Coordinates of N, CA and C in Angstrom, one line a residue:
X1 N -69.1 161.2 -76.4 CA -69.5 160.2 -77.4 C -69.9 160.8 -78.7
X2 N -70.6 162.1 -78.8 CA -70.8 162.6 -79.9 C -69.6 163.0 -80.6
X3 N -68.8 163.4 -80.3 CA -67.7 164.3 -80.5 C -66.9 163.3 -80.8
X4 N -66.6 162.0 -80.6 CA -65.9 160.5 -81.1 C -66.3 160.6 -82.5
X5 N -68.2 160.6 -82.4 CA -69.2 159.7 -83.4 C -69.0 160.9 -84.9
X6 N -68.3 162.4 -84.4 CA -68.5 162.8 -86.1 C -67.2 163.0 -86.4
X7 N -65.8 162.9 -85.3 CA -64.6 162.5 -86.0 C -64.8 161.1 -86.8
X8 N -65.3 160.4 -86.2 CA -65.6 159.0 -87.2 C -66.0 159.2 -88.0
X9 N -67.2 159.9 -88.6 CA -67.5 160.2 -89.8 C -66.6 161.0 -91.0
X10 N -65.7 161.4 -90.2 CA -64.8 162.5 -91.2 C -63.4 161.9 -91.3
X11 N -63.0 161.7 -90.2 CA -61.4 161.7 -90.2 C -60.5 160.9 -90.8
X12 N -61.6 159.4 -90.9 CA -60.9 158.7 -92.2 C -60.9 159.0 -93.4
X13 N -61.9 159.0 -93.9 CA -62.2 159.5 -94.9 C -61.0 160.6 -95.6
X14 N -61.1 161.6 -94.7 CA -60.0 162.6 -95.2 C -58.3 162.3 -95.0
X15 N -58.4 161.4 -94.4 CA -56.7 160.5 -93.7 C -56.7 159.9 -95.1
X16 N -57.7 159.0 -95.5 CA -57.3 158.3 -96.8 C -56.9 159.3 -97.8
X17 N -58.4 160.4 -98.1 CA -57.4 161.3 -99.3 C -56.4 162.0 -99.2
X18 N -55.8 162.4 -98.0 CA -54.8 162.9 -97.8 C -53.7 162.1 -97.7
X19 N -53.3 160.9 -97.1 CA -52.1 160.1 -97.8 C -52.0 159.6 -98.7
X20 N -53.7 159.8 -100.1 CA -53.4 159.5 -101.0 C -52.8 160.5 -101.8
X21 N -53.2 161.6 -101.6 CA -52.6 163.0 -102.5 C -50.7 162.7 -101.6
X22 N -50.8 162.5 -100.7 CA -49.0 162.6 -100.3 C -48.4 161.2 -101.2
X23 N -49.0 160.0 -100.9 CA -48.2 158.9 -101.8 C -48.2 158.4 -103.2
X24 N -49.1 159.4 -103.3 CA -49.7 159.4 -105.0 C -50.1 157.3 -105.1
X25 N -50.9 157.1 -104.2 CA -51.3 155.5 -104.5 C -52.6 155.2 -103.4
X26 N -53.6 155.0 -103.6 CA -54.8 155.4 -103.2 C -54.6 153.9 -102.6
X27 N -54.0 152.8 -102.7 CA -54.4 151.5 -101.8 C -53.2 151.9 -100.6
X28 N -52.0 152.3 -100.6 CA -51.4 152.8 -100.1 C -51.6 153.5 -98.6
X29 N -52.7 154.4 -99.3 CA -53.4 155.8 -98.7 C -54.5 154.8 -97.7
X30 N -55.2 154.1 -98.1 CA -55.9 153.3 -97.1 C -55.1 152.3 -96.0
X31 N -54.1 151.8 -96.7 CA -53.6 151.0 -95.4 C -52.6 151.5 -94.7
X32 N -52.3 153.1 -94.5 CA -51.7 153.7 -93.8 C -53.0 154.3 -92.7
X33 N -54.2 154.8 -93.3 CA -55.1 154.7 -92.5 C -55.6 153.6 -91.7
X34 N -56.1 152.5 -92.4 CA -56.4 151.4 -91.5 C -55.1 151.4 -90.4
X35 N -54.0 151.4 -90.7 CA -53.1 151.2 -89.7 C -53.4 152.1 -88.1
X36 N -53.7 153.5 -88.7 CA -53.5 154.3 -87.5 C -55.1 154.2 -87.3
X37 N -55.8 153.6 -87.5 CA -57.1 153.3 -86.7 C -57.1 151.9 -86.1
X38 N -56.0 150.9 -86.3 CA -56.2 150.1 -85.7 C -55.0 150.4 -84.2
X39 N -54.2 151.2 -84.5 CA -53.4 151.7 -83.5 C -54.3 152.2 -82.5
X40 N -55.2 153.0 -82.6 CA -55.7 153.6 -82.0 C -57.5 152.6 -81.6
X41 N -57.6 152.2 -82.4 CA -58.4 150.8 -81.5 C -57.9 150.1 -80.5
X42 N -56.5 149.7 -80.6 CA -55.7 148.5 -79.7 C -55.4 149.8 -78.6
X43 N -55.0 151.4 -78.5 CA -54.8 152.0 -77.7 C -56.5 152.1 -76.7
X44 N -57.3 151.9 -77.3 CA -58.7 151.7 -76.5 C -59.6 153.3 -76.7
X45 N -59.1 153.9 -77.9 CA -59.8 154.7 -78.3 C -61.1 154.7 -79.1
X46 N -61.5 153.4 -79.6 CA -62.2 153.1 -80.4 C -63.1 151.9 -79.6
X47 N -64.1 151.9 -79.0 CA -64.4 150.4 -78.1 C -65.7 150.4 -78.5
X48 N -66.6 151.2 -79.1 CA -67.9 150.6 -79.4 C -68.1 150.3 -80.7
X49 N -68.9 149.4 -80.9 CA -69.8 148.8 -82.5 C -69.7 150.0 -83.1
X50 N -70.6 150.3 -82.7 CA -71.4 151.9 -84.1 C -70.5 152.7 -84.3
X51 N -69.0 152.9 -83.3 CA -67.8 153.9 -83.7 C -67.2 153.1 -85.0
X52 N -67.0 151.8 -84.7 CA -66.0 150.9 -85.7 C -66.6 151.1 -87.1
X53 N -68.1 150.8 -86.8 CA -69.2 151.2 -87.9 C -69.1 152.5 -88.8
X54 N -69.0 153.7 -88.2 CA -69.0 155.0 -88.9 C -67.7 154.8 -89.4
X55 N -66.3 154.4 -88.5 CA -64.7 154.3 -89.3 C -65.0 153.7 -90.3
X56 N -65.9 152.9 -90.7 CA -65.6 151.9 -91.8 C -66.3 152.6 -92.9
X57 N -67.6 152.8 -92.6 CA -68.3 153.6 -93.7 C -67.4 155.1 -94.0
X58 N -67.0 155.7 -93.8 CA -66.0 156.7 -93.5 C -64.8 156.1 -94.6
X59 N -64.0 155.3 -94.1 CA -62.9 155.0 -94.6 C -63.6 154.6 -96.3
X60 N -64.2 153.9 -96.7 CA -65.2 153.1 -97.6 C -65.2 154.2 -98.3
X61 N -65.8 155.9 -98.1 CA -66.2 156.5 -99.3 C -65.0 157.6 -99.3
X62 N -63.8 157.3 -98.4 CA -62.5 158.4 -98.5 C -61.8 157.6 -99.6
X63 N -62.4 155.9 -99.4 CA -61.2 155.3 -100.7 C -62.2 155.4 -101.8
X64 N -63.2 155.7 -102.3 CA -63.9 155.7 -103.4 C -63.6 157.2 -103.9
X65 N -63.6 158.3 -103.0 CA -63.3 159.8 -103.6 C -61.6 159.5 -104.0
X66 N -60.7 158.6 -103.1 CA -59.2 158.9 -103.6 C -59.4 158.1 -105.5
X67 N -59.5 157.0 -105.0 CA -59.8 156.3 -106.5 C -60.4 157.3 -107.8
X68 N -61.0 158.3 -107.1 CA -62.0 158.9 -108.6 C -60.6 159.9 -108.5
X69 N -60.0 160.7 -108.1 CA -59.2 161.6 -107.4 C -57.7 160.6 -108.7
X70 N -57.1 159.7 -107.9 CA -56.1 159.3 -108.8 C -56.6 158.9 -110.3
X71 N -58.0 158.0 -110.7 CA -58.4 158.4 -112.0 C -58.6 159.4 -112.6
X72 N -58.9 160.2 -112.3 CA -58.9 162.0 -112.7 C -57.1 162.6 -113.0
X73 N -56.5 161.7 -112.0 CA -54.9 162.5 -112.4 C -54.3 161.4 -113.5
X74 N -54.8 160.6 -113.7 CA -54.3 159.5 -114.7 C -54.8 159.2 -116.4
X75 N -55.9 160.5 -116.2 CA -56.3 160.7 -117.8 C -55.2 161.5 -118.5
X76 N -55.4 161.4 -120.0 CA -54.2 162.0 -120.5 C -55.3 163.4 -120.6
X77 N -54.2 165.0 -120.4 CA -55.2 166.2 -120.5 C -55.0 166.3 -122.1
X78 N -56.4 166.9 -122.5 CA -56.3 167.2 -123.8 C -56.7 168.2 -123.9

């Protein structure tokens, strides 16, 4: 259960910035995550509160780093 509880804390998070750096679109990048966490909820990987809980807070600050991440590539360099 530990070993569930700090992939939860990480894996989204980094799933979002990382299909956001691949699709270059940070809302994109989140609902390819949500997708493969809800896959894997409905596979019965995911069954308690407090896991869905860390996914979410997890997923929550992977889309706020991709957002700062695609506004950072979208300034003009001067």
């Amino acid at each position: 259960m530990v070993g569930k509880m700090i992939l939860a804390m990480f894996l989204p998070g980094f799933l979002v910035v990382f299909f956001t750096r691949v699709t270059f679109n940070h809302f994109l990048g989140l609902g390819l995550t949500v997708a493969l966490i809800a896959a894997s909820a409905y596979k019965g990987y995911t069954h308690t509160w407090p896991l869905i809980i860390i996914d979410a807070a997890s997923l929550t600050l992977g889309f706020w780093l991709a957002s700062l991440m695609v506004k950072k590539k979208k300034q003009p360099k001067s």
